[in-house]
PDB file of C-alpha atoms and ligand atoms in Angstrom:
ATOM      1  CA  MET A   1     142.094  82.163 124.074  1.00 96.00           C
ATOM      2  CA  VAL A   2     140.497  85.326 125.424  1.00 98.00           C
ATOM      3  CA  ARG A   3     138.251  85.987 122.337  1.00 97.00           C
ATOM      4  CA  GLU A   4     134.802  86.564 123.570  1.00 98.00           C
ATOM      5  CA  THR A   5     133.146  86.102 120.486  1.00 98.00           C
ATOM      6  CA  ARG A   6     133.405  83.440 117.685  1.00 97.00           C
ATOM      7  CA  LEU A   7     132.108  82.875 114.360  1.00 98.00           C
ATOM      8  CA  HIS A   8     130.655  79.510 113.660  1.00 98.00           C
ATOM      9  CA  PRO A   9     128.833  78.107 110.564  1.00 98.00           C
ATOM     10  CA  ASP A  10     125.622  77.705 112.709  1.00 98.00           C
ATOM     11  CA  ASP A  11     125.673  81.237 113.119  1.00 98.00           C
ATOM     12  CA  LEU A  12     124.701  81.865 109.436  1.00 98.00           C
ATOM     13  CA  ILE A  13     121.533  82.009 107.328  1.00 99.00           C
ATOM     14  CA  ALA A  14     122.242  82.356 103.607  1.00 98.00           C
ATOM     15  CA  PRO A  15     119.594  84.576 101.704  1.00 98.00           C
ATOM     16  CA  LEU A  16     118.689  82.972  98.333  1.00 98.00           C
ATOM     17  CA  PHE A  17     116.804  84.261  95.259  1.00 98.00           C
ATOM     18  CA  VAL A  18     115.103  82.114  92.885  1.00 98.00           C
ATOM     19  CA  ARG A  19     113.568  83.201  89.758  1.00 98.00           C
ATOM     20  CA  GLU A  20     110.661  81.587  87.840  1.00 98.00           C
ATOM     21  CA  GLY A  21     111.101  80.994  84.159  1.00 97.00           C
ATOM     22  CA  ILE A  22     114.840  81.098  83.626  1.00 98.00           C
ATOM     23  CA  ASP A  23     117.252  78.233  82.588  1.00 97.00           C
ATOM     24  CA  GLU A  24     120.544  79.834  83.760  1.00 97.00           C
ATOM     25  CA  PRO A  25     121.285  81.969  86.872  1.00 98.00           C
ATOM     26  CA  GLN A  26     121.275  85.602  86.375  1.00 98.00           C
ATOM     27  CA  PRO A  27     123.938  87.649  88.339  1.00 97.00           C
ATOM     28  CA  ILE A  28     122.641  90.412  90.392  1.00 97.00           C
ATOM     29  CA  GLY A  29     124.513  93.560  89.415  1.00 95.00           C
ATOM     30  CA  SER A  30     124.227  95.443  92.721  1.00 96.00           C
ATOM     31  CA  LEU A  31     124.991  92.325  94.554  1.00 98.00           C
ATOM     32  CA  PRO A  32     128.512  90.938  93.466  1.00 97.00           C
ATOM     33  CA  GLY A  33     128.661  87.224  93.834  1.00 97.00           C
ATOM     34  CA  GLN A  34     124.777  86.748  94.259  1.00 98.00           C
ATOM     35  CA  PHE A  35     122.353  85.341  91.660  1.00 98.00           C
ATOM     36  CA  GLN A  36     118.609  85.100  90.714  1.00 98.00           C
ATOM     37  CA  HIS A  37     118.655  81.210  90.480  1.00 98.00           C
ATOM     38  CA  SER A  38     116.950  78.994  88.306  1.00 98.00           C
ATOM     39  CA  ARG A  39     115.241  76.049  90.378  1.00 98.00           C
ATOM     40  CA  ALA A  40     118.148  73.891  88.904  1.00 98.00           C
ATOM     41  CA  SER A  41     120.952  76.239  90.012  1.00 98.00           C
ATOM     42  CA  LEU A  42     119.293  76.779  93.356  1.00 98.00           C
ATOM     43  CA  ARG A  43     119.533  73.250  93.979  1.00 98.00           C
ATOM     44  CA  GLU A  44     123.094  73.267  93.110  1.00 98.00           C
ATOM     45  CA  GLU A  45     123.939  76.244  95.194  1.00 98.00           C
ATOM     46  CA  VAL A  46     122.430  74.854  98.433  1.00 98.00           C
ATOM     47  CA  ARG A  47     124.154  71.609  97.949  1.00 98.00           C
ATOM     48  CA  GLN A  48     127.195  73.407  97.850  1.00 98.00           C
ATOM     49  CA  LEU A  49     126.220  75.645 100.715  1.00 98.00           C
ATOM     50  CA  LYS A  50     125.207  72.701 102.931  1.00 98.00           C
ATOM     51  CA  ASP A  51     128.635  70.916 102.411  1.00 98.00           C
ATOM     52  CA  LEU A  52     130.296  74.063 103.505  1.00 98.00           C
ATOM     53  CA  GLY A  53     128.267  73.823 106.606  1.00 98.00           C
ATOM     54  CA  VAL A  54     125.176  76.204 106.488  1.00 98.00           C
ATOM     55  CA  PRO A  55     122.479  75.203 108.703  1.00 98.00           C
ATOM     56  CA  ALA A  56     119.685  77.123 107.022  1.00 98.00           C
ATOM     57  CA  VAL A  57     118.834  79.182 103.954  1.00 99.00           C
ATOM     58  CA  ILE A  58     116.079  81.795 103.575  1.00 98.00           C
ATOM     59  CA  LEU A  59     114.295  81.668 100.096  1.00 98.00           C
ATOM     60  CA  PHE A  60     112.820  84.786  98.149  1.00 98.00           C
ATOM     61  CA  GLY A  61     110.890  84.487  94.979  1.00 98.00           C
ATOM     62  CA  VAL A  62     110.885  86.356  91.806  1.00 97.00           C
ATOM     63  CA  PRO A  63     107.700  85.291  89.928  1.00 98.00           C
ATOM     64  CA  GLU A  64     107.155  85.844  86.128  1.00 97.00           C
ATOM     65  CA  HIS A  65     103.806  87.342  86.567  1.00 96.00           C
ATOM     66  CA  LYS A  66     102.851  89.842  89.174  1.00 97.00           C
ATOM     67  CA  ASP A  67      99.418  91.425  90.132  1.00 97.00           C
ATOM     68  CA  ALA A  68      97.886  93.784  92.434  1.00 96.00           C
ATOM     69  CA  GLU A  69      97.409  91.087  95.210  1.00 97.00           C
ATOM     70  CA  GLY A  70     100.670  89.241  94.741  1.00 97.00           C
ATOM     71  CA  SER A  71      98.742  85.916  94.184  1.00 97.00           C
ATOM     72  CA  GLU A  72     102.092  84.080  93.183  1.00 98.00           C
ATOM     73  CA  ALA A  73     103.092  84.111  96.651  1.00 98.00           C
ATOM     74  CA  TRP A  74     100.589  81.731  97.861  1.00 98.00           C
ATOM     75  CA  ASN A  75     100.168  79.605  94.487  1.00 98.00           C
ATOM     76  CA  PRO A  76     101.064  76.120  95.389  1.00 98.00           C
ATOM     77  CA  ASP A  77     103.008  76.047  91.948  1.00 98.00           C
ATOM     78  CA  GLY A  78     104.618  79.081  92.920  1.00 98.00           C
ATOM     79  CA  VAL A  79     108.289  79.375  92.524  1.00 98.00           C
ATOM     80  CA  VAL A  80     108.957  79.641  96.270  1.00 98.00           C
ATOM     81  CA  GLN A  81     107.077  76.715  96.999  1.00 98.00           C
ATOM     82  CA  LEU A  82     108.342  74.497  94.171  1.00 98.00           C
ATOM     83  CA  ALA A  83     111.862  75.497  95.212  1.00 98.00           C
ATOM     84  CA  LEU A  84     110.976  74.403  98.920  1.00 98.00           C
ATOM     85  CA  GLN A  85     109.815  70.964  97.739  1.00 98.00           C
ATOM     86  CA  ASP A  86     113.151  70.772  95.624  1.00 98.00           C
ATOM     87  CA  LEU A  87     115.203  71.464  98.682  1.00 98.00           C
ATOM     88  CA  ARG A  88     113.091  69.139 101.053  1.00 98.00           C
ATOM     89  CA  ASP A  89     113.587  66.496  98.500  1.00 98.00           C
ATOM     90  CA  ASP A  90     117.505  67.098  98.457  1.00 98.00           C
ATOM     91  CA  HIS A  91     117.866  67.540 102.283  1.00 98.00           C
ATOM     92  CA  GLY A  92     115.157  65.793 104.256  1.00 97.00           C
ATOM     93  CA  ASN A  93     115.314  67.142 107.399  1.00 96.00           C
ATOM     94  CA  ASP A  94     119.108  68.180 107.539  1.00 98.00           C
ATOM     95  CA  LEU A  95     118.587  71.736 106.309  1.00 98.00           C
ATOM     96  CA  VAL A  96     116.290  74.210 107.885  1.00 98.00           C
ATOM     97  CA  LEU A  97     114.004  75.733 105.126  1.00 98.00           C
ATOM     98  CA  ILE A  98     112.942  79.504 105.938  1.00 99.00           C
ATOM     99  CA  ALA A  99     110.538  80.975 103.507  1.00 98.00           C
ATOM    100  CA  ASP A 100     110.456  85.100 103.395  1.00 98.00           C
ATOM    101  CA  LEU A 101     106.877  86.007 103.731  1.00 98.00           C
ATOM    102  CA  CYS A 102     105.631  88.917 101.882  1.00 98.00           C
ATOM    103  CA  VAL A 103     103.979  90.033  98.821  1.00 97.00           C
ATOM    104  CA  ASP A 104     106.282  92.774  97.567  1.00 96.00           C
ATOM    105  CA  GLU A 105     108.305  90.620  95.222  1.00 97.00           C
ATOM    106  CA  TYR A 106     104.690  89.525  93.850  1.00 97.00           C
ATOM    107  CA  THR A 107     102.641  92.797  93.351  1.00 97.00           C
ATOM    108  CA  ASP A 108     102.705  95.024  90.447  1.00 96.00           C
ATOM    109  CA  HIS A 109     102.950  98.108  92.821  1.00 96.00           C
ATOM    110  CA  GLY A 110     105.731  96.730  94.791  1.00 96.00           C
ATOM    111  CA  HIS A 111     104.105  97.304  98.234  1.00 96.00           C
ATOM    112  CA  CYS A 112     104.053  94.606 101.112  1.00 97.00           C
ATOM    113  CA  GLY A 113     100.264  94.466 100.932  1.00 96.00           C
ATOM    114  CA  VAL A 114      97.138  94.858  98.990  1.00 96.00           C
ATOM    115  CA  LEU A 115      96.400  98.705  98.602  1.00 96.00           C
ATOM    116  CA  ASP A 116      93.240 100.637  99.937  1.00 95.00           C
ATOM    117  CA  ASP A 117      91.893 103.662  98.110  1.00 94.00           C
ATOM    118  CA  THR A 118      94.732 106.004  99.282  1.00 92.00           C
ATOM    119  CA  GLY A 119      97.382 103.962  97.772  1.00 91.00           C
ATOM    120  CA  GLN A 120      98.706 102.332 100.963  1.00 91.00           C
ATOM    121  CA  PRO A 121      98.549  98.863 102.252  1.00 95.00           C
ATOM    122  CA  ASP A 122      95.428  97.777 103.731  1.00 97.00           C
ATOM    123  CA  ASN A 123      96.567  96.352 106.772  1.00 97.00           C
ATOM    124  CA  ASP A 124      93.732  93.795 107.719  1.00 97.00           C
ATOM    125  CA  ALA A 125      93.241  92.851 104.238  1.00 97.00           C
ATOM    126  CA  THR A 126      96.695  91.940 103.709  1.00 98.00           C
ATOM    127  CA  LEU A 127      96.613  89.768 106.775  1.00 98.00           C
ATOM    128  CA  GLU A 128      94.447  87.277 104.980  1.00 98.00           C
ATOM    129  CA  LEU A 129      96.989  87.216 102.203  1.00 98.00           C
ATOM    130  CA  TYR A 130      99.767  86.474 104.769  1.00 98.00           C
ATOM    131  CA  GLU A 131      97.843  83.530 106.234  1.00 98.00           C
ATOM    132  CA  GLN A 132      97.319  82.003 102.712  1.00 98.00           C
ATOM    133  CA  ILE A 133     101.050  82.453 102.027  1.00 98.00           C
ATOM    134  CA  ALA A 134     102.251  81.014 105.461  1.00 98.00           C
ATOM    135  CA  VAL A 135      99.855  77.649 104.845  1.00 98.00           C
ATOM    136  CA  ALA A 136     101.279  77.436 101.367  1.00 98.00           C
ATOM    137  CA  GLN A 137     104.839  77.648 102.333  1.00 98.00           C
ATOM    138  CA  ALA A 138     104.430  75.292 105.211  1.00 98.00           C
ATOM    139  CA  THR A 139     102.633  72.931 102.656  1.00 98.00           C
ATOM    140  CA  ALA A 140     105.778  73.013 100.589  1.00 98.00           C
ATOM    141  CA  GLY A 141     107.918  72.272 103.096  1.00 98.00           C
ATOM    142  CA  ALA A 142     109.169  75.419 105.069  1.00 98.00           C
ATOM    143  CA  ASP A 143     110.139  74.765 108.626  1.00 98.00           C
ATOM    144  CA  ILE A 144     110.158  78.552 109.350  1.00 98.00           C
ATOM    145  CA  VAL A 145     108.205  81.170 107.842  1.00 98.00           C
ATOM    146  CA  ALA A 146     109.342  84.857 108.192  1.00 98.00           C
ATOM    147  CA  PRO A 147     106.868  87.688 107.731  1.00 98.00           C
ATOM    148  CA  SER A 148     108.693  90.716 106.496  1.00 97.00           C
ATOM    149  CA  GLY A 149     105.940  93.005 105.646  1.00 97.00           C
ATOM    150  CA  MET A 150     105.494  94.771 108.833  1.00 96.00           C
ATOM    151  CA  MET A 151     101.823  94.739 108.868  1.00 96.00           C
ATOM    152  CA  ASP A 152     100.386  94.957 112.325  1.00 97.00           C
ATOM    153  CA  GLY A 153      99.211  91.929 113.950  1.00 98.00           C
ATOM    154  CA  GLN A 154     100.899  89.730 111.011  1.00 98.00           C
ATOM    155  CA  VAL A 155     102.606  87.209 113.536  1.00 98.00           C
ATOM    156  CA  PHE A 156      99.287  86.495 115.427  1.00 98.00           C
ATOM    157  CA  ALA A 157      97.421  85.807 111.974  1.00 98.00           C
ATOM    158  CA  ILE A 158     100.006  83.845 110.491  1.00 98.00           C
ATOM    159  CA  ARG A 159     100.309  81.640 113.962  1.00 98.00           C
ATOM    160  CA  GLU A 160      96.697  80.979 114.078  1.00 98.00           C
ATOM    161  CA  ALA A 161      96.465  80.217 110.387  1.00 98.00           C
ATOM    162  CA  LEU A 162      99.424  77.522 110.782  1.00 98.00           C
ATOM    163  CA  ASP A 163      97.875  76.087 114.074  1.00 98.00           C
ATOM    164  CA  GLU A 164      94.313  75.667 112.121  1.00 98.00           C
ATOM    165  CA  THR A 165      95.983  73.690 109.354  1.00 98.00           C
ATOM    166  CA  GLY A 166      97.774  71.357 111.621  1.00 98.00           C
ATOM    167  CA  PHE A 167     101.095  73.319 111.178  1.00 98.00           C
ATOM    168  CA  ASP A 168     101.794  74.061 114.781  1.00 98.00           C
ATOM    169  CA  ASP A 169     105.299  72.962 114.690  1.00 98.00           C
ATOM    170  CA  ILE A 170     106.337  75.323 111.865  1.00 98.00           C
ATOM    171  CA  ALA A 171     108.190  78.427 113.555  1.00 98.00           C
ATOM    172  CA  VAL A 172     107.673  82.139 112.938  1.00 98.00           C
ATOM    173  CA  LEU A 173     110.826  84.143 112.747  1.00 98.00           C
ATOM    174  CA  ALA A 174     109.651  87.495 112.742  1.00 98.00           C
ATOM    175  CA  TYR A 175     110.863  90.562 110.952  1.00 98.00           C
ATOM    176  CA  ALA A 176     110.093  92.621 114.101  1.00 97.00           C
ATOM    177  CA  ALA A 177     112.221  95.745 113.973  1.00 97.00           C
ATOM    178  CA  LYS A 178     112.492  96.497 110.404  1.00 97.00           C
ATOM    179  CA  PHE A 179     113.556  99.808 109.773  1.00 98.00           C
ATOM    180  CA  ALA A 180     112.691 101.924 106.528  1.00 97.00           C
ATOM    181  CA  THR A 181     116.502 102.264 105.736  1.00 97.00           C
ATOM    182  CA  ALA A 182     117.928 103.461 102.445  1.00 96.00           C
ATOM    183  CA  LEU A 183     120.038 100.244 102.355  1.00 97.00           C
ATOM    184  CA  TYR A 184     117.526  97.968 100.781  1.00 96.00           C
ATOM    185  CA  GLY A 185     118.250  99.359  97.297  1.00 94.00           C
ATOM    186  CA  PRO A 186     120.059  96.335  95.686  1.00 96.00           C
ATOM    187  CA  PHE A 187     117.572  93.875  97.200  1.00 95.00           C
ATOM    188  CA  ARG A 188     114.901  95.493  95.167  1.00 91.00           C
ATOM    189  CA  ASP A 189     117.125  95.160  91.938  1.00 89.00           C
ATOM    190  CA  ALA A 190     117.620  91.465  92.869  1.00 91.00           C
ATOM    191  CA  VAL A 191     113.723  90.968  93.236  1.00 91.00           C
ATOM    192  CA  ASP A 192     112.900  93.262  90.364  1.00 89.00           C
ATOM    193  CA  VAL A 193     110.785  95.484  92.562  1.00 91.00           C
ATOM    194  CA  GLN A 194     109.984  99.422  92.203  1.00 92.00           C
ATOM    195  CA  ILE A 195     107.372 100.812  94.536  1.00 93.00           C
ATOM    196  CA  VAL A 196     104.751 102.413  92.542  1.00 92.00           C
ATOM    197  CA  GLY A 197     105.174 106.468  92.191  1.00 89.00           C
ATOM    198  CA  GLY A 198     108.342 106.297  93.839  1.00 88.00           C
ATOM    199  CA  GLY A 199     106.715 105.424  97.013  1.00 89.00           C
ATOM    200  CA  ASP A 200     108.460 104.068 100.266  1.00 92.00           C
ATOM    201  CA  ARG A 201     107.476 101.964 103.061  1.00 93.00           C
ATOM    202  CA  LYS A 202     107.664 104.680 105.875  1.00 93.00           C
ATOM    203  CA  GLY A 203     103.946 103.914 106.461  1.00 92.00           C
ATOM    204  CA  TYR A 204     104.807 100.596 107.760  1.00 94.00           C
ATOM    205  CA  GLN A 205     108.374  99.989 108.367  1.00 95.00           C
ATOM    206  CA  GLN A 206     110.209 101.667 111.470  1.00 95.00           C
ATOM    207  CA  ASP A 207     111.311 105.218 111.798  1.00 97.00           C
ATOM    208  CA  VAL A 208     115.234 104.861 111.582  1.00 98.00           C
ATOM    209  CA  ALA A 209     115.452 107.368 114.435  1.00 98.00           C
ATOM    210  CA  ASN A 210     113.459 105.203 116.904  1.00 98.00           C
ATOM    211  CA  ALA A 211     115.069 102.564 118.994  1.00 98.00           C
ATOM    212  CA  ARG A 212     112.501 102.490 121.786  1.00 98.00           C
ATOM    213  CA  GLU A 213     109.563 101.980 119.342  1.00 97.00           C
ATOM    214  CA  ALA A 214     111.815  99.114 117.674  1.00 98.00           C
ATOM    215  CA  MET A 215     111.750  97.358 121.201  1.00 98.00           C
ATOM    216  CA  GLU A 216     107.842  97.814 121.404  1.00 98.00           C
ATOM    217  CA  GLU A 217     107.744  96.087 118.044  1.00 98.00           C
ATOM    218  CA  ILE A 218     109.918  93.269 119.187  1.00 98.00           C
ATOM    219  CA  ARG A 219     107.837  92.694 122.409  1.00 98.00           C
ATOM    220  CA  GLU A 220     104.540  92.841 120.408  1.00 98.00           C
ATOM    221  CA  ASP A 221     105.874  90.008 118.135  1.00 98.00           C
ATOM    222  CA  ILE A 222     106.861  88.154 120.939  1.00 98.00           C
ATOM    223  CA  GLY A 223     103.411  88.519 122.477  1.00 98.00           C
ATOM    224  CA  GLU A 224     101.950  87.468 119.365  1.00 98.00           C
ATOM    225  CA  GLY A 225     103.763  84.262 119.197  1.00 98.00           C
ATOM    226  CA  ALA A 226     107.101  84.665 117.507  1.00 98.00           C
ATOM    227  CA  ASP A 227     109.745  82.137 118.030  1.00 98.00           C
ATOM    228  CA  ILE A 228     112.679  84.287 116.612  1.00 98.00           C
ATOM    229  CA  VAL A 229     112.778  87.942 116.369  1.00 98.00           C
ATOM    230  CA  MET A 230     114.645  90.052 113.877  1.00 98.00           C
ATOM    231  CA  VAL A 231     116.545  93.289 113.659  1.00 98.00           C
ATOM    232  CA  LYS A 232     117.355  94.694 110.068  1.00 98.00           C
ATOM    233  CA  PRO A 233     119.318  96.135 108.920  1.00 98.00           C
ATOM    234  CA  ALA A 234     122.126  95.070 111.310  1.00 98.00           C
ATOM    235  CA  MET A 235     125.150  97.289 111.522  1.00 98.00           C
ATOM    236  CA  PRO A 236     123.751 100.613 111.742  1.00 98.00           C
ATOM    237  CA  TYR A 237     121.262  99.138 114.512  1.00 98.00           C
ATOM    238  CA  LEU A 238     123.875  97.279 116.784  1.00 98.00           C
ATOM    239  CA  ASP A 239     122.080  99.335 119.645  1.00 98.00           C
ATOM    240  CA  VAL A 240     118.874  97.670 118.869  1.00 98.00           C
ATOM    241  CA  ILE A 241     120.211  94.211 118.710  1.00 98.00           C
ATOM    242  CA  ALA A 242     122.226  94.798 122.055  1.00 98.00           C
ATOM    243  CA  ARG A 243     118.839  96.260 123.761  1.00 98.00           C
ATOM    244  CA  ALA A 244     116.774  93.340 122.359  1.00 98.00           C
ATOM    245  CA  ARG A 245     119.351  90.807 123.815  1.00 98.00           C
ATOM    246  CA  ALA A 246     119.473  92.524 127.026  1.00 98.00           C
ATOM    247  CA  GLU A 247     115.689  92.328 127.315  1.00 98.00           C
ATOM    248  CA  VAL A 248     114.533  89.119 125.486  1.00 97.00           C
ATOM    249  CA  ASP A 249     115.442  85.575 125.981  1.00 97.00           C
ATOM    250  CA  ILE A 250     114.212  84.125 122.732  1.00 98.00           C
ATOM    251  CA  PRO A 251     116.615  83.878 119.875  1.00 98.00           C
ATOM    252  CA  ILE A 252     117.499  87.128 117.933  1.00 98.00           C
ATOM    253  CA  ALA A 253     118.504  87.138 114.372  1.00 98.00           C
ATOM    254  CA  ALA A 254     119.894  90.012 112.458  1.00 99.00           C
ATOM    255  CA  TYR A 255     119.901  90.924 108.641  1.00 98.00           C
ATOM    256  CA  HIS A 256     123.079  92.327 107.172  1.00 98.00           C
ATOM    257  CA  VAL A 257     121.189  93.654 104.180  1.00 98.00           C
ATOM    258  CA  SER A 258     121.944  94.150 100.468  1.00 98.00           C
ATOM    259  CA  GLY A 259     123.113  97.926 101.067  1.00 98.00           C
ATOM    260  CA  GLU A 260     125.476  96.801 103.735  1.00 98.00           C
ATOM    261  CA  TYR A 261     126.819  93.972 101.393  1.00 98.00           C
ATOM    262  CA  ALA A 262     127.196  96.236  98.406  1.00 98.00           C
ATOM    263  CA  MET A 263     128.871  98.963 100.152  1.00 98.00           C
ATOM    264  CA  VAL A 264     131.858  96.526 101.384  1.00 98.00           C
ATOM    265  CA  HIS A 265     132.237  95.289  97.719  1.00 98.00           C
ATOM    266  CA  ALA A 266     131.898  98.737  95.921  1.00 98.00           C
ATOM    267  CA  ALA A 267     134.708  99.657  98.239  1.00 98.00           C
ATOM    268  CA  ALA A 268     136.788  96.581  97.958  1.00 98.00           C
ATOM    269  CA  GLU A 269     136.597  96.697  94.007  1.00 98.00           C
ATOM    270  CA  ARG A 270     138.140 100.001  94.307  1.00 98.00           C
ATOM    271  CA  GLY A 271     140.810  98.514  96.467  1.00 98.00           C
ATOM    272  CA  TRP A 272     139.757 100.737  99.387  1.00 98.00           C
ATOM    273  CA  LEU A 273     138.819  98.136 101.529  1.00 98.00           C
ATOM    274  CA  ASP A 274     139.763  94.430 102.221  1.00 98.00           C
ATOM    275  CA  LEU A 275     136.598  92.495 101.408  1.00 98.00           C
ATOM    276  CA  GLU A 276     137.239  89.296 103.424  1.00 98.00           C
ATOM    277  CA  ALA A 277     138.561  91.196 106.549  1.00 98.00           C
ATOM    278  CA  VAL A 278     135.438  93.672 106.726  1.00 98.00           C
ATOM    279  CA  ALA A 279     132.887  90.718 105.851  1.00 98.00           C
ATOM    280  CA  PHE A 280     134.456  88.944 109.161  1.00 98.00           C
ATOM    281  CA  GLU A 281     134.426  92.141 110.967  1.00 98.00           C
ATOM    282  CA  HIS A 282     130.971  93.061 110.447  1.00 98.00           C
ATOM    283  CA  THR A 283     129.432  89.695 111.091  1.00 98.00           C
ATOM    284  CA  LEU A 284     131.262  89.255 114.126  1.00 98.00           C
ATOM    285  CA  ALA A 285     130.513  92.807 115.426  1.00 98.00           C
ATOM    286  CA  ILE A 286     126.666  91.771 114.842  1.00 98.00           C
ATOM    287  CA  LYS A 287     127.280  88.567 116.884  1.00 98.00           C
ATOM    288  CA  ARG A 288     129.119  90.361 119.705  1.00 98.00           C
ATOM    289  CA  ALA A 289     126.075  93.048 119.791  1.00 98.00           C
ATOM    290  CA  GLY A 290     123.945  89.897 120.659  1.00 98.00           C
ATOM    291  CA  ALA A 291     122.451  88.398 117.554  1.00 98.00           C
ATOM    292  CA  ASP A 292     122.236  84.559 117.607  1.00 98.00           C
ATOM    293  CA  LEU A 293     121.783  84.092 113.980  1.00 98.00           C
ATOM    294  CA  ILE A 294     123.007  86.138 111.126  1.00 99.00           C
ATOM    295  CA  LEU A 295     121.485  86.624 107.627  1.00 98.00           C
ATOM    296  CA  THR A 296     124.123  87.603 105.459  1.00 98.00           C
ATOM    297  CA  TYR A 297     124.931  87.439 101.667  1.00 98.00           C
ATOM    298  CA  PHE A 298     128.582  86.885 102.832  1.00 98.00           C
ATOM    299  CA  ALA A 299     127.380  83.334 104.311  1.00 98.00           C
ATOM    300  CA  ARG A 300     129.528  81.483 101.447  1.00 98.00           C
ATOM    301  CA  LEU A 301     132.715  83.636 101.737  1.00 98.00           C
ATOM    302  CA  LEU A 302     132.512  83.196 105.474  1.00 98.00           C
ATOM    303  CA  LEU A 303     131.560  79.393 105.531  1.00 98.00           C
ATOM    304  CA  GLU A 304     134.545  78.971 102.798  1.00 98.00           C
ATOM    305  CA  GLU A 305     137.111  80.830 105.356  1.00 98.00           C
ATOM    306  CA  LEU A 306     135.566  78.963 108.382  1.00 98.00           C
ATOM    307  CA  GLN A 307     136.690  75.210 106.866  1.00 97.00           C
TER     308      GLN A 307
HETATM  309  C1  PBG B   1     110.359  92.612 101.810  1.00 69.29           C
HETATM  310  C2  PBG B   1     111.864  92.427 102.111  1.00 69.29           C
HETATM  311  C3  PBG B   1     112.883  93.415 101.817  1.00 69.29           C
HETATM  312  C4  PBG B   1     114.056  92.747 102.277  1.00 69.29           C
HETATM  313  C5  PBG B   1     113.893  91.486 102.897  1.00 69.29           C
HETATM  314  N1  PBG B   1     112.453  91.511 102.662  1.00 69.29           N
HETATM  315  C6  PBG B   1     112.934  94.581 101.199  1.00 69.29           C
HETATM  316  C7  PBG B   1     112.138  95.750 101.440  1.00 69.29           C
HETATM  317  O1  PBG B   1     111.499  95.792 102.760  1.00 69.29           O
HETATM  318  O2  PBG B   1     111.863  96.616 100.674  1.00 69.29           O
HETATM  319  C8  PBG B   1     115.566  93.544 101.991  1.00 69.29           C
HETATM  320  C9  PBG B   1     116.581  92.564 102.404  1.00 69.29           C
HETATM  321  C10 PBG B   1     117.722  93.209 101.794  1.00 69.29           C
HETATM  322  O3  PBG B   1     118.072  94.521 101.774  1.00 69.29           O
HETATM  323  O4  PBG B   1     118.842  92.448 101.846  1.00 69.29           O
HETATM  324  N2  PBG B   1     109.878  91.033 101.207  1.00 69.29           N
END
């Protein structure tokens, strides 16, 4: 009766991977229970999640061919575009389709943009690629595009590109406060990404030490037209989520990322933690801190328990 916070299926967004050129789903070693899906197995997985009550999924693509610009990301026949069409065919308007918008899964160097002479992403040249991806994803049936590359001005550029092509009703979920954390490791296995030369994303993602700067990123993205802002990862940044909740009135999403999920699994496998109990505790804590929407690889487990 006196519980202040309750989890509901509508709080959850399931992150899913779809890989080009495979017939059978491939288990992801560092993310137990998660798969690189084929187009067919993705459809089946989403059907089941939908039956369990998930309101939305977010798709990540693993292309067969990577290149310097990540051109498969905006190919109309690219794997995410085809998967969006499949899911739109299967679910009509009964499921919210979100597409992660970035090039790192598609570039042969693993950075989130096209590189300049110094080997770092060229911010403004990258914005042009993001605009093309947004239009390709919207054309394929995305309801929401979710730019995750942390280039300056990405929300504004994407908003403008969508508006100019008649997609003014497509929403932007901005990865606004995305930290350069050590917790994305398992995800990079999931999408076969190695950053060239052992590099990192500290040039464009947020310093893990900075909460005030994260708030500035959130305010900037809202100013550029974001409909939803995201804090990522979630558990080590509950202070940022709470601060964002106190300051902004648009929906806030939080991403319980691959490393957060993998840690819980690794400990549970050894019998050191109760997987289900910790999954609920983490997710509830993220909601208590102020997130309206939680992206989590635990979505299926939570949904099953919430039935
Ligand atoms: C970039 C992207 C990343 C994640 C989501 N989008 C990885 C990165 O920035 O290196 C990480 C998600 C996770 O760890 O679960 N396209």
